[in-house]
Short mmCIF file of C-alpha atoms in Angstrom, two decimals:
data_model
loop_
_atom_site.label_atom_id
_atom_site.label_comp_id
_atom_site.label_asym_id
_atom_site.label_seq_id
_atom_site.Cartn_x
_atom_site.Cartn_y
_atom_site.Cartn_z
CA MET A 1 18.38 -2.35 34.01
CA THR A 2 16.97 -5.75 33.33
CA SER A 3 15.62 -4.88 29.72
CA ASP A 4 19.30 -3.33 28.99
CA LEU A 5 20.93 -6.82 29.99
CA ILE A 6 18.36 -8.77 27.83
CA ASN A 7 18.97 -6.36 24.86
CA LEU A 8 22.76 -6.77 25.24
CA ALA A 9 22.35 -10.62 25.21
CA GLY A 10 20.00 -10.65 22.41
CA GLY A 11 22.02 -8.44 20.26
CA THR A 12 25.09 -10.19 20.78
CA PHE A 13 23.42 -13.21 19.91
CA GLY A 14 22.01 -11.56 16.62
CA ASN A 15 25.29 -10.26 15.77
CA LEU A 16 26.99 -13.52 15.93
CA LEU A 17 23.81 -15.42 13.83
CA ALA A 18 24.33 -12.35 11.25
CA LYS A 19 27.82 -13.55 10.43
CA ALA A 20 26.74 -17.00 9.59
CA PRO A 21 27.40 -17.54 5.82
CA ILE A 22 23.87 -18.69 5.08
CA ASP A 23 22.27 -15.62 6.71
CA GLN A 24 22.21 -13.18 3.78
CA PRO A 25 21.41 -15.73 1.25
CA LEU A 26 18.14 -16.63 3.34
CA ARG A 27 17.50 -13.04 3.84
CA ASP A 28 17.63 -12.51 -0.17
CA ILE A 29 15.18 -15.49 -0.81
CA TRP A 30 12.63 -14.19 1.90
CA PHE A 31 12.67 -10.60 1.64
CA ARG A 32 13.60 -10.51 -2.26
CA SER A 33 14.62 -6.89 -1.86
CA ARG A 34 17.18 -5.17 0.80
CA PRO A 35 15.86 -2.76 3.36
CA SER A 36 14.92 0.74 1.69
CA ALA A 37 13.93 2.92 4.51
CA THR A 38 14.00 3.79 8.22
CA TYR A 39 13.49 0.71 10.59
CA SER A 40 13.35 -1.78 7.41
CA ALA A 41 16.74 -3.16 8.57
CA ALA A 42 15.53 -3.72 12.04
CA VAL A 43 12.58 -5.56 10.90
CA ASP A 44 14.83 -7.72 8.88
CA ASP A 45 17.16 -8.36 11.79
CA LEU A 46 14.44 -9.31 14.35
CA PHE A 47 12.87 -11.61 11.81
CA MET A 48 16.06 -13.40 11.02
CA TRP A 49 16.83 -13.76 14.88
CA ILE A 50 13.46 -15.08 15.41
CA PHE A 51 14.03 -17.60 12.77
CA TRP A 52 17.61 -18.67 14.12
CA PHE A 53 16.59 -19.04 17.57
CA SER A 54 13.61 -21.34 16.54
CA VAL A 55 15.99 -23.50 14.44
CA ILE A 56 18.38 -23.90 17.20
CA ALA A 57 15.51 -24.37 19.74
CA PHE A 58 13.93 -26.94 17.35
CA VAL A 59 17.33 -29.06 16.88
CA ILE A 60 17.98 -29.03 20.71
CA LEU A 61 14.56 -30.18 21.35
CA MET A 62 14.43 -32.77 18.75
CA TYR A 63 17.86 -34.14 19.66
CA LEU A 64 16.88 -34.44 23.41
CA MET A 65 13.46 -36.01 22.21
CA PHE A 66 15.14 -38.55 20.21
CA TYR A 67 17.97 -39.20 22.75
CA TRP A 68 15.90 -39.86 25.68
CA THR A 69 13.33 -41.96 23.46
CA TRP A 70 16.16 -44.27 22.78
CA LYS A 71 17.80 -44.14 25.98
CA TYR A 72 14.57 -44.93 28.14
CA ARG A 73 13.00 -47.28 25.76
CA ARG A 74 11.30 -50.32 26.94
CA SER A 75 13.53 -53.13 27.97
CA ALA A 76 13.25 -56.88 29.13
CA VAL A 77 16.25 -56.72 30.84
CA LYS A 78 16.39 -53.48 32.67
CA LYS A 79 14.04 -52.76 35.50
CA PRO A 80 11.80 -49.47 34.79
CA ILE A 81 13.21 -46.47 36.85
CA LEU A 82 10.65 -45.04 39.28
CA SER A 83 9.88 -41.47 37.96
CA THR A 84 9.56 -38.49 40.52
CA SER A 85 6.50 -36.50 40.77
CA HIS A 86 8.39 -33.37 40.24
CA ASN A 87 11.62 -31.32 40.21
CA THR A 88 11.12 -27.85 41.32
CA PRO A 89 14.67 -26.47 40.12
CA LEU A 90 14.17 -28.25 36.67
CA GLU A 91 10.47 -26.70 36.27
CA ILE A 92 11.67 -23.17 37.26
CA ALA A 93 14.45 -23.34 34.80
CA TRP A 94 12.29 -24.43 31.81
CA THR A 95 10.00 -21.84 32.64
CA VAL A 96 12.36 -18.97 33.21
CA LEU A 97 15.14 -19.34 30.88
CA PRO A 98 12.82 -19.48 27.63
CA LEU A 99 11.39 -16.29 28.92
CA ILE A 100 14.70 -14.40 28.56
CA PRO A 101 14.72 -14.70 24.39
CA LEU A 102 11.04 -14.07 24.55
CA ALA A 103 11.56 -11.06 26.52
CA TYR A 104 14.17 -9.74 24.01
CA ILE A 105 11.65 -10.58 21.06
CA PHE A 106 8.88 -8.44 23.16
CA PHE A 107 10.97 -5.59 24.09
CA LYS A 108 12.78 -5.24 20.55
CA GLY A 109 9.19 -5.69 18.54
CA PHE A 110 7.51 -3.25 20.83
CA HIS A 111 10.31 -0.75 20.58
CA GLY A 112 10.42 -0.75 16.89
CA TYR A 113 6.66 -0.62 16.60
CA ALA A 114 6.52 2.51 18.94
CA ASP A 115 9.06 4.24 17.05
CA ALA A 116 7.39 3.73 13.82
CA LEU A 117 4.27 5.37 14.99
CA ILE A 118 5.64 8.56 16.44
CA ALA A 119 6.90 10.59 13.28
CA PRO A 120 9.53 13.46 13.87
CA GLN A 121 8.27 16.89 14.47
CA ASN A 122 9.45 17.97 10.86
CA ALA A 123 7.92 15.14 8.93
CA MET A 124 5.99 15.74 5.92
CA GLU A 125 2.45 14.43 6.16
CA LEU A 126 0.75 12.73 3.57
CA LYS A 127 -3.14 11.97 3.73
CA VAL A 128 -3.57 8.44 2.46
CA GLU A 129 -6.92 7.21 1.56
CA GLY A 130 -7.93 3.65 0.52
CA LYS A 131 -10.84 2.81 -1.39
CA LYS A 132 -12.11 -0.10 -3.82
CA TRP A 133 -9.58 -0.56 -5.25
CA ASN A 134 -7.48 2.58 -5.33
CA TRP A 135 -4.90 4.22 -3.16
CA LEU A 136 -5.39 8.11 -3.06
CA VAL A 137 -2.59 10.17 -1.67
CA THR A 138 -3.16 14.03 -1.08
CA TYR A 139 0.01 16.07 -0.49
CA PRO A 140 0.37 18.86 1.96
CA ASN A 141 -0.56 21.61 -0.71
CA GLY A 142 -3.96 19.84 -1.49
CA GLU A 143 -2.46 18.33 -4.75
CA GLU A 144 -2.86 14.90 -6.08
CA SER A 145 -0.16 13.17 -8.26
CA PRO A 146 -1.45 13.09 -11.99
CA LEU A 147 1.31 10.50 -12.65
CA PHE A 148 0.63 6.98 -13.63
CA THR A 149 2.30 3.99 -15.03
CA SER A 150 1.84 0.62 -16.49
CA SER A 151 1.79 -2.35 -14.16
CA THR A 152 3.20 -4.48 -16.87
CA ASN A 153 5.96 -2.05 -17.87
CA PRO A 154 6.59 0.12 -14.83
CA ASP A 155 9.11 2.23 -16.64
CA SER A 156 6.91 3.79 -19.05
CA ASP A 157 4.91 6.57 -17.63
CA ILE A 158 1.21 7.10 -18.92
CA THR A 159 0.36 10.66 -19.95
CA ASN A 160 -2.57 9.81 -22.44
CA THR A 161 -5.55 8.67 -20.49
CA SER A 162 -6.94 6.78 -23.51
CA THR A 163 -4.49 4.20 -22.84
CA LEU A 164 -5.25 3.91 -19.12
CA ALA A 165 -6.39 0.37 -18.26
CA SER A 166 -7.78 -0.75 -14.79
CA THR A 167 -4.39 -2.65 -14.00
CA ASP A 168 -2.37 0.58 -14.53
CA VAL A 169 -1.30 2.39 -11.31
CA PRO A 170 -0.53 5.57 -9.68
CA ILE A 171 2.78 7.17 -8.74
CA TYR A 172 3.43 9.10 -5.60
CA PRO A 173 6.86 10.90 -5.62
CA VAL A 174 8.39 11.63 -2.12
CA PRO A 175 11.65 13.24 -1.42
CA GLU A 176 14.75 11.04 -0.67
CA GLY A 177 16.19 11.26 3.15
CA ARG A 178 13.27 13.22 4.25
CA ALA A 179 10.69 12.05 7.11
CA ILE A 180 7.33 11.13 5.58
CA LYS A 181 4.28 10.61 7.98
CA LEU A 182 1.40 8.80 6.32
CA ARG A 183 -2.32 9.80 7.88
CA MET A 184 -4.46 6.77 6.69
CA ASN A 185 -8.13 6.11 6.54
CA SER A 186 -10.54 4.06 4.37
CA LEU A 187 -13.50 5.30 2.53
CA ASP A 188 -15.35 1.94 2.36
CA VAL A 189 -13.85 -1.50 3.79
CA ILE A 190 -10.98 -2.29 5.79
CA HIS A 191 -7.70 -2.24 3.70
CA ALA A 192 -4.01 -2.69 4.43
CA PHE A 193 -1.13 -0.47 3.19
CA TRP A 194 1.88 -2.38 2.38
CA ILE A 195 5.15 -1.42 1.02
CA PRO A 196 7.28 -4.53 0.88
CA ASP A 197 10.71 -2.86 0.19
CA PHE A 198 9.92 -0.71 3.51
CA ARG A 199 8.75 -3.54 5.55
CA ILE A 200 5.41 -1.22 6.18
CA LYS A 201 2.16 -2.83 6.61
CA GLN A 202 -0.56 -0.76 8.31
CA ASP A 203 -4.37 -1.51 8.57
CA VAL A 204 -6.46 1.22 7.17
CA LEU A 205 -9.83 1.45 8.60
CA PRO A 206 -13.15 3.34 7.88
CA ASN A 207 -14.09 6.13 10.33
CA ARG A 208 -10.74 6.29 11.99
CA TYR A 209 -7.28 7.26 11.37
CA THR A 210 -4.01 5.11 11.52
CA SER A 211 -0.53 6.23 11.04
CA TYR A 212 2.93 5.18 10.18
CA TRP A 213 6.39 7.15 9.22
CA PHE A 214 9.29 6.36 7.22
CA GLN A 215 12.35 7.87 5.71
CA SER A 216 13.58 6.63 2.45
CA GLU A 217 16.98 5.56 1.59
CA LYS A 218 19.46 7.85 -0.21
CA LEU A 219 19.41 7.33 -4.00
CA THR A 220 22.13 5.46 -5.65
CA GLY A 221 21.65 6.39 -9.38
CA SER A 222 21.03 2.75 -10.53
CA GLU A 223 17.52 3.98 -11.64
CA LYS A 224 16.71 7.11 -13.61
CA LEU A 225 13.83 8.98 -15.10
CA PRO A 226 14.21 9.73 -19.01
CA ASP A 227 15.61 13.01 -18.21
CA GLY A 228 18.39 11.67 -16.04
CA THR A 229 16.92 12.42 -12.66
CA PRO A 230 17.82 9.57 -10.04
CA LYS A 231 14.56 7.54 -8.85
CA ALA A 232 13.88 4.27 -6.81
CA ASP A 233 10.40 2.90 -7.27
CA HIS A 234 8.70 0.73 -4.52
CA TRP A 235 5.49 -0.97 -5.06
CA ILE A 236 2.28 -0.45 -2.81
CA PHE A 237 -0.15 -2.96 -2.33
CA CYS A 238 -3.50 -3.80 -0.21
CA ALA A 239 -2.69 -6.73 2.14
CA GLU A 240 -6.39 -7.13 3.23
CA TYR A 241 -8.64 -9.09 1.11
CA CYS A 242 -11.16 -6.24 -0.17
CA GLY A 243 -13.29 -7.46 -2.86
CA GLN A 244 -13.26 -8.25 -6.78
CA SER A 245 -10.15 -6.28 -7.59
CA HIS A 246 -8.02 -6.64 -4.49
CA SER A 247 -5.07 -7.99 -6.37
CA GLU A 248 -4.89 -4.92 -8.59
CA MET A 249 -5.07 -2.35 -5.73
CA MET A 250 -1.58 -1.13 -6.50
CA ALA A 251 0.49 2.10 -6.64
CA ILE A 252 4.25 3.03 -6.72
CA LEU A 253 6.03 5.27 -4.23
CA ARG A 254 8.59 6.89 -6.31
CA VAL A 255 11.45 8.38 -4.22
CA VAL A 256 13.22 11.40 -6.04
CA PRO A 257 15.82 14.06 -5.23
CA GLU A 258 14.36 16.83 -3.07
CA ALA A 259 14.85 19.33 -5.67
CA HIS A 260 12.97 17.16 -8.40
CA PHE A 261 9.75 16.83 -5.97
CA ASP A 262 9.68 20.75 -4.97
CA LYS A 263 9.62 21.29 -8.79
CA LEU A 264 6.71 18.80 -9.07
CA MET A 265 4.98 20.49 -6.23
CA ALA A 266 5.17 23.82 -7.98
CA ASP A 267 3.96 22.36 -11.48
CA TRP A 268 0.93 20.62 -9.85
CA ALA A 269 -0.20 23.68 -7.95
CA GLY A 270 -0.30 25.79 -11.21
CA ASN A 271 -3.98 27.01 -12.43
CA LYS A 272 -5.55 23.89 -14.09
CA PRO A 273 -8.62 23.99 -16.38
CA PRO A 274 -11.64 21.90 -15.11
CA GLU A 275 -10.96 19.02 -17.70
CA VAL A 276 -7.43 18.61 -16.43
CA ILE A 277 -8.83 18.34 -12.78
CA GLY A 278 -11.23 15.81 -14.06
CA GLU A 279 -8.72 13.77 -15.83
CA ARG A 280 -6.88 13.35 -12.66
CA VAL A 281 -9.81 12.67 -10.32
CA TYR A 282 -10.78 9.92 -13.20
CA LYS A 283 -7.32 8.40 -13.08
CA SER A 284 -7.01 8.24 -9.30
CA GLN A 285 -10.77 7.21 -8.33
CA CYS A 286 -12.53 6.24 -11.49
CA ALA A 287 -10.43 4.18 -13.86
CA SER A 288 -10.85 0.72 -12.06
CA CYS A 289 -14.39 0.61 -12.92
CA HIS A 290 -15.01 3.15 -15.93
CA SER A 291 -13.17 3.00 -19.31
CA VAL A 292 -12.91 6.10 -21.64
CA ASP A 293 -11.84 3.96 -24.70
CA GLY A 294 -15.57 2.28 -25.18
CA SER A 295 -14.67 -1.08 -23.51
CA LYS A 296 -17.06 -2.53 -20.88
CA ASN A 297 -15.97 -2.71 -17.34
CA THR A 298 -17.56 -2.84 -13.83
CA GLY A 299 -19.34 0.63 -14.88
CA PRO A 300 -20.29 1.84 -18.22
CA THR A 301 -17.72 3.76 -20.37
CA TRP A 302 -17.48 7.27 -20.39
CA LYS A 303 -16.54 7.56 -24.03
CA GLY A 304 -18.96 9.58 -26.00
CA ALA A 305 -21.56 9.32 -23.11
CA PHE A 306 -22.20 13.01 -22.40
CA GLY A 307 -25.37 14.22 -24.20
CA THR A 308 -26.78 11.07 -24.94
CA GLN A 309 -30.05 9.19 -23.70
CA VAL A 310 -29.00 6.57 -21.23
CA PRO A 311 -31.15 3.50 -21.05
CA LEU A 312 -31.89 2.54 -17.26
CA GLU A 313 -32.75 -0.60 -15.39
CA ASN A 314 -36.46 0.39 -15.06
CA GLY A 315 -37.10 0.78 -18.69
CA SER A 316 -36.95 4.69 -18.94
CA THR A 317 -34.29 6.70 -20.38
CA ALA A 318 -32.40 9.68 -18.88
CA LEU A 319 -30.30 12.33 -20.53
CA TYR A 320 -26.55 12.11 -19.74
CA ASP A 321 -25.86 15.82 -18.74
CA GLU A 322 -24.53 17.69 -15.90
CA ASN A 323 -27.31 16.82 -13.39
CA TYR A 324 -27.38 13.28 -14.40
CA ILE A 325 -23.56 12.92 -13.86
CA ARG A 326 -23.67 14.87 -10.43
CA GLU A 327 -26.45 12.49 -9.25
CA SER A 328 -24.75 9.55 -10.26
CA ILE A 329 -21.75 10.45 -8.42
CA LEU A 330 -23.41 11.43 -5.02
CA ASN A 331 -26.42 8.76 -5.26
CA PRO A 332 -25.52 5.99 -7.49
CA GLN A 333 -28.79 3.98 -6.77
CA ALA A 334 -30.84 6.77 -8.27
CA LYS A 335 -30.56 5.93 -11.93
CA ILE A 336 -29.07 2.79 -12.68
CA HIS A 337 -27.60 2.41 -16.34
CA LYS A 338 -29.23 -0.63 -18.16
CA GLY A 339 -26.91 -3.70 -17.91
CA TYR A 340 -25.28 -2.76 -14.53
CA GLY A 341 -28.12 -3.53 -12.15
CA PRO A 342 -30.31 -4.35 -10.68
CA TYR A 343 -28.14 -2.40 -7.87
CA SER A 344 -25.08 -0.29 -8.77
CA GLN A 345 -21.88 -1.52 -7.61
CA MET A 346 -20.65 2.07 -7.27
CA ASN A 347 -20.18 3.49 -3.97
CA SER A 348 -21.52 7.27 -2.92
CA PHE A 349 -18.84 9.80 -3.29
CA GLN A 350 -20.89 12.14 -1.07
CA GLY A 351 -18.36 14.05 1.25
CA GLN A 352 -15.43 12.70 -0.88
CA LEU A 353 -15.54 14.81 -3.76
CA ASP A 354 -15.76 18.44 -3.69
CA GLU A 355 -17.64 20.73 -6.16
CA LYS A 356 -14.53 21.77 -8.05
CA ARG A 357 -13.80 18.10 -8.61
CA ILE A 358 -17.13 17.19 -9.47
CA ASP A 359 -17.23 20.17 -11.98
CA GLY A 360 -13.89 18.76 -13.27
CA ILE A 361 -15.41 15.42 -13.92
CA ILE A 362 -18.48 17.00 -15.85
CA ALA A 363 -15.74 18.92 -17.97
CA TYR A 364 -13.74 15.70 -18.75
CA MET A 365 -16.78 13.85 -19.72
CA LYS A 366 -17.78 16.57 -22.07
CA LYS A 367 -14.22 16.36 -23.35
CA LEU A 368 -14.77 12.79 -24.12
CA ASN A 369 -17.83 13.51 -26.43
CA PRO A 370 -16.75 16.88 -28.15
CA GLY A 371 -19.63 16.60 -30.73
CA ALA A 372 -22.23 16.89 -27.70
CA ALA A 373 -24.15 20.19 -27.18
CA GLY A 374 -22.30 22.16 -24.64
CA ALA A 375 -18.96 20.28 -25.09
CA PRO A 376 -15.89 22.20 -25.37
CA ALA A 377 -13.73 22.10 -28.28
CA ALA A 378 -10.97 19.46 -28.02
CA PRO A 379 -7.58 20.76 -26.96
CA ALA A 380 -4.65 20.35 -29.08
CA THR A 381 -3.10 18.01 -26.49
CA ASP A 382 -4.64 15.14 -24.37
CA SER A 383 -1.91 15.27 -21.61
CA PRO A 384 -2.02 16.70 -18.15
CA THR A 385 0.73 18.88 -17.04
CA LYS A 386 3.32 16.79 -15.05
#
């Protein structure tokens, strides 16, 4: 009963403040985007409630402080008044009364936090993995998105891997108006999954799962794909510093109509040749450190590497073949490419990539050097099925 009265009083106060002419302009300045998912508006409302409460409390306290400072200033004419040792009613009042708005903030915040953690029973679950410096999303059918876009031109989807740079980001489609549960964990250090438009930020930790759920807004049709399908793109960032390329740990959550989403899932689930699987793994997990156009990055380029002799840090060489690739994926410290030591910056993918994906990477690297022995003939197109 007490919590209901507190919520009623707090809600009434919030409704009055929301009608202030300056309220919406301030929201636009601070949030920079309108709330776009379940609980987003509630987060904004609570933030503004705390802001306005703080403003009002600050003004009252500053007024009283300056007023009493002036009224009871030292004077040669007036005789100083003897102060009482304490005032029990006043002390109770200034202790209990501030607890009312603080209790409202607590109940409102905890209620929203608890609701955001408990997903509806029919929610679609996406597996989200954070690793330096990528977000990896696996759909219920086991597929991963092959879609990428340029961070400098988000409207242009990338289908040619040779143009992929370390700052290009993956696109993860989700259906509009459907509850989505994120089951998240980290493969290395602590990350934080943050979608500013959704007002979502959740820590992503190694060796344990965290979760969050949301339901996207209905599409307005203001943004469209090249084929005319409505969409809404929402940026994903890492909000926990995680190393050198922390600022480039980005992705896009793309809200699309449910029919379009179902078609994408059906297309991705089709049988794919190994090199296409390897190309998708490269885009999602390897592109931040390895190039395929010959340029130098954190790790050596893959272009033209298969079938060559690799100079190593210890002065010897190794044949860049299937065994070398597999060993480098599972035990990066075993044979370190000259110029990238003395210790490899690459983390082991032991337990993270299954045999199908490792075989796919090998097939894709063979494709990048078609002249090498054992490499397949280059196909007519370089684009994966979308």
